[in-house]
Amino acid sequence: MKKIAILASGSGSNAENIIRYFQHHPSIQTDSVWSNKKEAFVLERAERLNIESHHFTRSDLNETEHLLLEFRNRKIDLIVLAGFLLLLPQKFVREFSVVNIHPALLPSYGGKGMFGEHVHNAVIANREKESGITIHLVDEIYDHGKILFQAKCLIDRLDTPEMLAGKIHELEMEHFPQAIEKFLLGSD
Ligand code: GAR
């Protein structure tokens, strides 16, 4: 059985979707959910779905050894960033495979500060004709690692950032769990 740990900072709709997808999966299971925000709704979602959830602080992350030991002891195969907004220390990305989902077509609209609504605001302000999602491996630079999967959506002339966020959300729900599955099981 391959094990994933999910790191998230916010609402956790992606985390919930991933947990549900792998709930009865024959070879992948969600081990635990981790958030740097004590009040993040993702922790409540995990609890409701009977998945262990943990809070950690920014210094826990940066001091690293304790968290690394947790993931090592749990034999985590993949760390999934699902709306996780801190940069992972080098040691994490050197020891573990880590995937992230980004709500735009990288390399455009990536980098520090580019998350959630900030991305959609920028895309709409630039009158782009399309946007999408990028699922990529994480390295030591924000939004930089190898791209595993992208899906696009069209932007209508009158779309607002909120409307674009809805389209992106649909793509995320449709594709993120399968991209994780494909990465872990190596199937096409
Ligand atoms: C998602 O749209 C994800 O792509 C984005 O945060 C949202 C989290 O939503 N991630 C980033 O912007 C990373 N740079 P959720 O908490 O409902 O899953």
PDB file of N, CA, C and O and ligand atoms in Angstrom, residues 8-18 41-42 45 81-86 100-104 106 109-120 132-134 136 142-143 165 168-169 172-173 176, ligand 1:
ATOM      1  N   ALA A   8      -1.946  21.186   3.672  1.00  0.00           N
ATOM      2  CA  ALA A   8      -2.874  22.200   3.159  1.00  0.00           C
ATOM      3  C   ALA A   8      -2.975  23.339   4.158  1.00  0.00           C
ATOM      4  O   ALA A   8      -2.822  23.131   5.368  1.00  0.00           O
ATOM      5  N   SER A   9      -3.263  24.535   3.635  1.00  0.00           N
ATOM      6  CA  SER A   9      -3.348  25.706   4.517  1.00  0.00           C
ATOM      7  C   SER A   9      -4.759  26.265   4.614  1.00  0.00           C
ATOM      8  O   SER A   9      -4.994  27.177   5.411  1.00  0.00           O
ATOM      9  N   GLY A  10      -5.685  25.782   3.783  1.00  0.00           N
ATOM     10  CA  GLY A  10      -6.960  26.497   3.698  1.00  0.00           C
ATOM     11  C   GLY A  10      -8.185  25.627   3.825  1.00  0.00           C
ATOM     12  O   GLY A  10      -8.263  24.723   4.654  1.00  0.00           O
ATOM     13  N   SER A  11      -9.124  25.877   2.929  1.00  0.00           N
ATOM     14  CA  SER A  11     -10.423  25.210   2.995  1.00  0.00           C
ATOM     15  C   SER A  11     -10.331  23.693   2.826  1.00  0.00           C
ATOM     16  O   SER A  11     -11.031  22.937   3.487  1.00  0.00           O
ATOM     17  N   GLY A  12      -9.479  23.257   1.917  1.00  0.00           N
ATOM     18  CA  GLY A  12      -9.250  21.821   1.793  1.00  0.00           C
ATOM     19  C   GLY A  12     -10.202  21.083   0.875  1.00  0.00           C
ATOM     20  O   GLY A  12     -10.378  19.869   1.015  1.00  0.00           O
ATOM     21  N   SER A  13     -10.781  21.783  -0.106  1.00  0.00           N
ATOM     22  CA  SER A  13     -11.671  21.041  -1.020  1.00  0.00           C
ATOM     23  C   SER A  13     -10.869  20.017  -1.826  1.00  0.00           C
ATOM     24  O   SER A  13     -11.356  18.911  -2.089  1.00  0.00           O
ATOM     25  N   ASN A  14      -9.649  20.361  -2.183  1.00  0.00           N
ATOM     26  CA  ASN A  14      -8.815  19.369  -2.891  1.00  0.00           C
ATOM     27  C   ASN A  14      -8.446  18.215  -1.968  1.00  0.00           C
ATOM     28  O   ASN A  14      -8.487  17.058  -2.384  1.00  0.00           O
ATOM     29  N   ALA A  15      -8.081  18.523  -0.733  1.00  0.00           N
ATOM     30  CA  ALA A  15      -7.727  17.465   0.217  1.00  0.00           C
ATOM     31  C   ALA A  15      -8.914  16.507   0.367  1.00  0.00           C
ATOM     32  O   ALA A  15      -8.750  15.286   0.295  1.00  0.00           O
ATOM     33  N   GLU A  16     -10.102  17.052   0.542  1.00  0.00           N
ATOM     34  CA  GLU A  16     -11.277  16.189   0.721  1.00  0.00           C
ATOM     35  C   GLU A  16     -11.516  15.308  -0.510  1.00  0.00           C
ATOM     36  O   GLU A  16     -11.798  14.110  -0.390  1.00  0.00           O
ATOM     37  N   ASN A  17     -11.363  15.913  -1.668  1.00  0.00           N
ATOM     38  CA  ASN A  17     -11.574  15.165  -2.912  1.00  0.00           C
ATOM     39  C   ASN A  17     -10.569  14.018  -3.041  1.00  0.00           C
ATOM     40  O   ASN A  17     -10.911  12.905  -3.458  1.00  0.00           O
ATOM     41  N   ILE A  18      -9.329  14.279  -2.648  1.00  0.00           N
ATOM     42  CA  ILE A  18      -8.284  13.247  -2.706  1.00  0.00           C
ATOM     43  C   ILE A  18      -8.581  12.148  -1.680  1.00  0.00           C
ATOM     44  O   ILE A  18      -8.499  10.955  -1.990  1.00  0.00           O
ATOM     45  N   PHE A  41     -10.028  24.990   7.634  1.00  0.00           N
ATOM     46  CA  PHE A  41     -11.179  24.090   7.522  1.00  0.00           C
ATOM     47  C   PHE A  41     -10.751  22.687   7.080  1.00  0.00           C
ATOM     48  O   PHE A  41     -11.436  21.699   7.351  1.00  0.00           O
ATOM     49  N   VAL A  42      -9.595  22.616   6.444  1.00  0.00           N
ATOM     50  CA  VAL A  42      -9.105  21.297   5.995  1.00  0.00           C
ATOM     51  C   VAL A  42      -8.972  20.326   7.173  1.00  0.00           C
ATOM     52  O   VAL A  42      -9.219  19.133   7.029  1.00  0.00           O
ATOM     53  N   ARG A  45     -12.387  18.954   7.885  1.00  0.00           N
ATOM     54  CA  ARG A  45     -12.791  17.990   6.831  1.00  0.00           C
ATOM     55  C   ARG A  45     -12.132  16.636   7.081  1.00  0.00           C
ATOM     56  O   ARG A  45     -12.769  15.596   6.963  1.00  0.00           O
ATOM     57  N   LEU A  81       0.821  18.582  -1.805  1.00  0.00           N
ATOM     58  CA  LEU A  81       0.483  19.952  -1.398  1.00  0.00           C
ATOM     59  C   LEU A  81      -0.839  20.316  -2.063  1.00  0.00           C
ATOM     60  O   LEU A  81      -0.941  20.354  -3.288  1.00  0.00           O
ATOM     61  N   ALA A  82      -1.846  20.542  -1.231  1.00  0.00           N
ATOM     62  CA  ALA A  82      -3.182  20.845  -1.763  1.00  0.00           C
ATOM     63  C   ALA A  82      -3.612  22.193  -1.196  1.00  0.00           C
ATOM     64  O   ALA A  82      -4.316  22.268  -0.193  1.00  0.00           O
ATOM     65  N   GLY A  83      -3.090  23.268  -1.827  1.00  0.00           N
ATOM     66  CA  GLY A  83      -3.351  24.597  -1.279  1.00  0.00           C
ATOM     67  C   GLY A  83      -2.482  24.850  -0.055  1.00  0.00           C
ATOM     68  O   GLY A  83      -2.935  25.395   0.935  1.00  0.00           O
ATOM     69  N   PHE A  84      -1.215  24.436  -0.148  1.00  0.00           N
ATOM     70  CA  PHE A  84      -0.268  24.664   0.950  1.00  0.00           C
ATOM     71  C   PHE A  84       0.620  25.833   0.566  1.00  0.00           C
ATOM     72  O   PHE A  84       1.221  25.824  -0.507  1.00  0.00           O
ATOM     73  N   LEU A  85       0.674  26.835   1.441  1.00  0.00           N
ATOM     74  CA  LEU A  85       1.219  28.109   0.980  1.00  0.00           C
ATOM     75  C   LEU A  85       2.622  28.445   1.486  1.00  0.00           C
ATOM     76  O   LEU A  85       3.135  29.521   1.214  1.00  0.00           O
ATOM     77  N   LEU A  86       3.270  27.537   2.191  1.00  0.00           N
ATOM     78  CA  LEU A  86       4.653  27.805   2.611  1.00  0.00           C
ATOM     79  C   LEU A  86       5.619  27.042   1.710  1.00  0.00           C
ATOM     80  O   LEU A  86       5.267  25.998   1.156  1.00  0.00           O
ATOM     81  N   ASN A 100       2.519  19.266  -6.159  1.00  0.00           N
ATOM     82  CA  ASN A 100       1.734  20.461  -5.851  1.00  0.00           C
ATOM     83  C   ASN A 100       0.718  20.683  -6.962  1.00  0.00           C
ATOM     84  O   ASN A 100       0.957  20.290  -8.107  1.00  0.00           O
ATOM     85  N   ILE A 101      -0.395  21.315  -6.601  1.00  0.00           N
ATOM     86  CA  ILE A 101      -1.315  21.770  -7.653  1.00  0.00           C
ATOM     87  C   ILE A 101      -1.296  23.288  -7.658  1.00  0.00           C
ATOM     88  O   ILE A 101      -1.325  23.934  -6.604  1.00  0.00           O
ATOM     89  N   HIS A 102      -1.213  23.844  -8.870  1.00  0.00           N
ATOM     90  CA  HIS A 102      -1.201  25.302  -9.013  1.00  0.00           C
ATOM     91  C   HIS A 102      -2.365  25.706  -9.931  1.00  0.00           C
ATOM     92  O   HIS A 102      -2.568  25.088 -10.974  1.00  0.00           O
ATOM     93  N   PRO A 103      -3.106  26.762  -9.545  1.00  0.00           N
ATOM     94  CA  PRO A 103      -4.318  27.099 -10.302  1.00  0.00           C
ATOM     95  C   PRO A 103      -4.076  27.988 -11.515  1.00  0.00           C
ATOM     96  O   PRO A 103      -4.793  28.966 -11.741  1.00  0.00           O
ATOM     97  N   ALA A 104      -3.063  27.664 -12.304  1.00  0.00           N
ATOM     98  CA  ALA A 104      -2.775  28.395 -13.548  1.00  0.00           C
ATOM     99  C   ALA A 104      -1.854  27.526 -14.387  1.00  0.00           C
ATOM    100  O   ALA A 104      -1.407  26.465 -13.937  1.00  0.00           O
ATOM    101  N   LEU A 106       1.412  27.014 -15.396  1.00  0.00           N
ATOM    102  CA  LEU A 106       2.833  27.339 -15.194  1.00  0.00           C
ATOM    103  C   LEU A 106       3.594  27.099 -16.495  1.00  0.00           C
ATOM    104  O   LEU A 106       3.196  26.242 -17.276  1.00  0.00           O
ATOM    105  N   TYR A 109       2.132  32.875 -14.312  1.00  0.00           N
ATOM    106  CA  TYR A 109       1.347  33.122 -13.095  1.00  0.00           C
ATOM    107  C   TYR A 109       1.766  32.248 -11.920  1.00  0.00           C
ATOM    108  O   TYR A 109       0.929  31.763 -11.171  1.00  0.00           O
ATOM    109  N   GLY A 110       3.079  32.006 -11.810  1.00  0.00           N
ATOM    110  CA  GLY A 110       3.591  31.283 -10.654  1.00  0.00           C
ATOM    111  C   GLY A 110       4.475  32.184  -9.802  1.00  0.00           C
ATOM    112  O   GLY A 110       4.592  33.378 -10.062  1.00  0.00           O
ATOM    113  N   GLY A 111       5.077  31.605  -8.795  1.00  0.00           N
ATOM    114  CA  GLY A 111       6.023  32.321  -7.945  1.00  0.00           C
ATOM    115  C   GLY A 111       5.399  32.766  -6.635  1.00  0.00           C
ATOM    116  O   GLY A 111       4.216  32.591  -6.399  1.00  0.00           O
ATOM    117  N   LYS A 112       6.238  33.371  -5.808  1.00  0.00           N
ATOM    118  CA  LYS A 112       5.808  33.769  -4.467  1.00  0.00           C
ATOM    119  C   LYS A 112       4.629  34.749  -4.552  1.00  0.00           C
ATOM    120  O   LYS A 112       4.626  35.628  -5.419  1.00  0.00           O
ATOM    121  N   GLY A 113       3.653  34.571  -3.703  1.00  0.00           N
ATOM    122  CA  GLY A 113       2.498  35.478  -3.688  1.00  0.00           C
ATOM    123  C   GLY A 113       1.436  35.096  -4.691  1.00  0.00           C
ATOM    124  O   GLY A 113       0.324  35.635  -4.669  1.00  0.00           O
ATOM    125  N   MET A 114       1.742  34.190  -5.595  1.00  0.00           N
ATOM    126  CA  MET A 114       0.766  33.778  -6.609  1.00  0.00           C
ATOM    127  C   MET A 114       0.007  32.553  -6.097  1.00  0.00           C
ATOM    128  O   MET A 114       0.426  31.412  -6.324  1.00  0.00           O
ATOM    129  N   PHE A 115      -1.061  32.790  -5.391  1.00  0.00           N
ATOM    130  CA  PHE A 115      -1.888  31.679  -4.940  1.00  0.00           C
ATOM    131  C   PHE A 115      -3.346  32.121  -4.939  1.00  0.00           C
ATOM    132  O   PHE A 115      -3.647  33.321  -4.886  1.00  0.00           O
ATOM    133  N   GLY A 116      -4.209  31.135  -5.043  1.00  0.00           N
ATOM    134  CA  GLY A 116      -5.655  31.356  -4.952  1.00  0.00           C
ATOM    135  C   GLY A 116      -6.132  32.517  -5.808  1.00  0.00           C
ATOM    136  O   GLY A 116      -5.783  32.636  -6.983  1.00  0.00           O
ATOM    137  N   GLU A 117      -6.879  33.415  -5.190  1.00  0.00           N
ATOM    138  CA  GLU A 117      -7.537  34.490  -5.936  1.00  0.00           C
ATOM    139  C   GLU A 117      -6.543  35.449  -6.591  1.00  0.00           C
ATOM    140  O   GLU A 117      -6.864  36.074  -7.613  1.00  0.00           O
ATOM    141  N   HIS A 118      -5.323  35.563  -6.022  1.00  0.00           N
ATOM    142  CA  HIS A 118      -4.331  36.474  -6.626  1.00  0.00           C
ATOM    143  C   HIS A 118      -4.010  36.029  -8.048  1.00  0.00           C
ATOM    144  O   HIS A 118      -3.779  36.842  -8.939  1.00  0.00           O
ATOM    145  N   VAL A 119      -3.975  34.712  -8.232  1.00  0.00           N
ATOM    146  CA  VAL A 119      -3.689  34.178  -9.565  1.00  0.00           C
ATOM    147  C   VAL A 119      -4.830  34.545 -10.519  1.00  0.00           C
ATOM    148  O   VAL A 119      -4.604  35.074 -11.610  1.00  0.00           O
ATOM    149  N   HIS A 120      -6.064  34.285 -10.095  1.00  0.00           N
ATOM    150  CA  HIS A 120      -7.205  34.525 -10.988  1.00  0.00           C
ATOM    151  C   HIS A 120      -7.367  36.018 -11.297  1.00  0.00           C
ATOM    152  O   HIS A 120      -7.700  36.390 -12.414  1.00  0.00           O
ATOM    153  N   GLY A 132      -5.837  27.464 -16.496  1.00  0.00           N
ATOM    154  CA  GLY A 132      -5.911  26.024 -16.258  1.00  0.00           C
ATOM    155  C   GLY A 132      -5.239  25.639 -14.962  1.00  0.00           C
ATOM    156  O   GLY A 132      -5.044  26.479 -14.075  1.00  0.00           O
ATOM    157  N   ILE A 133      -4.911  24.367 -14.883  1.00  0.00           N
ATOM    158  CA  ILE A 133      -4.230  23.877 -13.679  1.00  0.00           C
ATOM    159  C   ILE A 133      -2.911  23.210 -14.073  1.00  0.00           C
ATOM    160  O   ILE A 133      -2.783  22.691 -15.187  1.00  0.00           O
ATOM    161  N   THR A 134      -1.990  23.248 -13.137  1.00  0.00           N
ATOM    162  CA  THR A 134      -0.717  22.552 -13.331  1.00  0.00           C
ATOM    163  C   THR A 134      -0.450  21.688 -12.105  1.00  0.00           C
ATOM    164  O   THR A 134      -0.516  22.178 -10.974  1.00  0.00           O
ATOM    165  N   HIS A 136       2.547  19.522 -10.538  1.00  0.00           N
ATOM    166  CA  HIS A 136       3.987  19.414 -10.792  1.00  0.00           C
ATOM    167  C   HIS A 136       4.735  18.897  -9.567  1.00  0.00           C
ATOM    168  O   HIS A 136       4.244  18.986  -8.435  1.00  0.00           O
ATOM    169  N   TYR A 142       9.778  28.023  -5.769  1.00  0.00           N
ATOM    170  CA  TYR A 142       8.321  28.103  -5.901  1.00  0.00           C
ATOM    171  C   TYR A 142       7.850  27.762  -7.316  1.00  0.00           C
ATOM    172  O   TYR A 142       8.336  28.341  -8.297  1.00  0.00           O
ATOM    173  N   ASP A 143       6.898  26.858  -7.429  1.00  0.00           N
ATOM    174  CA  ASP A 143       6.196  26.582  -8.687  1.00  0.00           C
ATOM    175  C   ASP A 143       7.140  26.256  -9.842  1.00  0.00           C
ATOM    176  O   ASP A 143       6.929  26.691 -10.971  1.00  0.00           O
ATOM    177  N   ALA A 165     -12.332  31.102 -11.053  1.00  0.00           N
ATOM    178  CA  ALA A 165     -12.021  30.220  -9.915  1.00  0.00           C
ATOM    179  C   ALA A 165     -12.924  28.978  -9.955  1.00  0.00           C
ATOM    180  O   ALA A 165     -12.468  27.865  -9.671  1.00  0.00           O
ATOM    181  N   ILE A 168     -11.609  26.597 -12.600  1.00  0.00           N
ATOM    182  CA  ILE A 168     -10.369  25.960 -12.129  1.00  0.00           C
ATOM    183  C   ILE A 168     -10.692  24.889 -11.089  1.00  0.00           C
ATOM    184  O   ILE A 168     -10.122  23.794 -11.101  1.00  0.00           O
ATOM    185  N   HIS A 169     -11.624  25.227 -10.221  1.00  0.00           N
ATOM    186  CA  HIS A 169     -12.018  24.268  -9.182  1.00  0.00           C
ATOM    187  C   HIS A 169     -12.508  22.960  -9.820  1.00  0.00           C
ATOM    188  O   HIS A 169     -12.131  21.868  -9.390  1.00  0.00           O
ATOM    189  N   GLU A 172      -9.623  20.998 -11.045  1.00  0.00           N
ATOM    190  CA  GLU A 172      -8.867  20.402  -9.927  1.00  0.00           C
ATOM    191  C   GLU A 172      -9.565  19.148  -9.420  1.00  0.00           C
ATOM    192  O   GLU A 172      -8.936  18.122  -9.171  1.00  0.00           O
ATOM    193  N   MET A 173     -10.900  19.256  -9.264  1.00  0.00           N
ATOM    194  CA  MET A 173     -11.666  18.103  -8.749  1.00  0.00           C
ATOM    195  C   MET A 173     -11.547  16.921  -9.713  1.00  0.00           C
ATOM    196  O   MET A 173     -11.467  15.775  -9.314  1.00  0.00           O
ATOM    197  N   PHE A 176      -6.871  16.077 -10.126  1.00  0.00           N
ATOM    198  CA  PHE A 176      -5.771  15.966  -9.157  1.00  0.00           C
ATOM    199  C   PHE A 176      -5.619  14.535  -8.620  1.00  0.00           C
ATOM    200  O   PHE A 176      -4.511  13.983  -8.650  1.00  0.00           O
TER     201      PHE A 176
HETATM  202  C1  GAR B   1      -6.468  25.511  -5.015  1.00  0.00           C
HETATM  203  O1  GAR B   1      -7.115  26.213  -6.030  1.00  0.00           O
HETATM  204  C2  GAR B   1      -5.004  25.331  -5.361  1.00  0.00           C
HETATM  205  O2  GAR B   1      -4.777  25.198  -6.735  1.00  0.00           O
HETATM  206  C3  GAR B   1      -4.429  26.608  -4.843  1.00  0.00           C
HETATM  207  O3  GAR B   1      -5.080  26.844  -3.622  1.00  0.00           O
HETATM  208  C4  GAR B   1      -6.416  26.348  -3.741  1.00  0.00           C
HETATM  209  C5  GAR B   1      -6.753  25.560  -2.494  1.00  0.00           C
HETATM  210  O4  GAR B   1      -8.121  25.282  -2.426  1.00  0.00           O
HETATM  211  N1  GAR B   1      -3.006  26.509  -4.689  1.00  0.00           N
HETATM  212  C6  GAR B   1      -2.179  27.519  -4.912  1.00  0.00           C
HETATM  213  O5  GAR B   1      -2.565  28.623  -5.242  1.00  0.00           O
HETATM  214  C7  GAR B   1      -0.690  27.188  -4.731  1.00  0.00           C
HETATM  215  N2  GAR B   1       0.133  28.221  -5.266  1.00  0.00           N
HETATM  216  P1  GAR B   1      -8.675  24.198  -1.403  1.00  0.00           P
HETATM  217  O6  GAR B   1      -8.113  24.555  -0.027  1.00  0.00           O
HETATM  218  O7  GAR B   1     -10.160  24.340  -1.431  1.00  0.00           O
HETATM  219  O8  GAR B   1      -8.205  22.850  -1.873  1.00  0.00           O
END
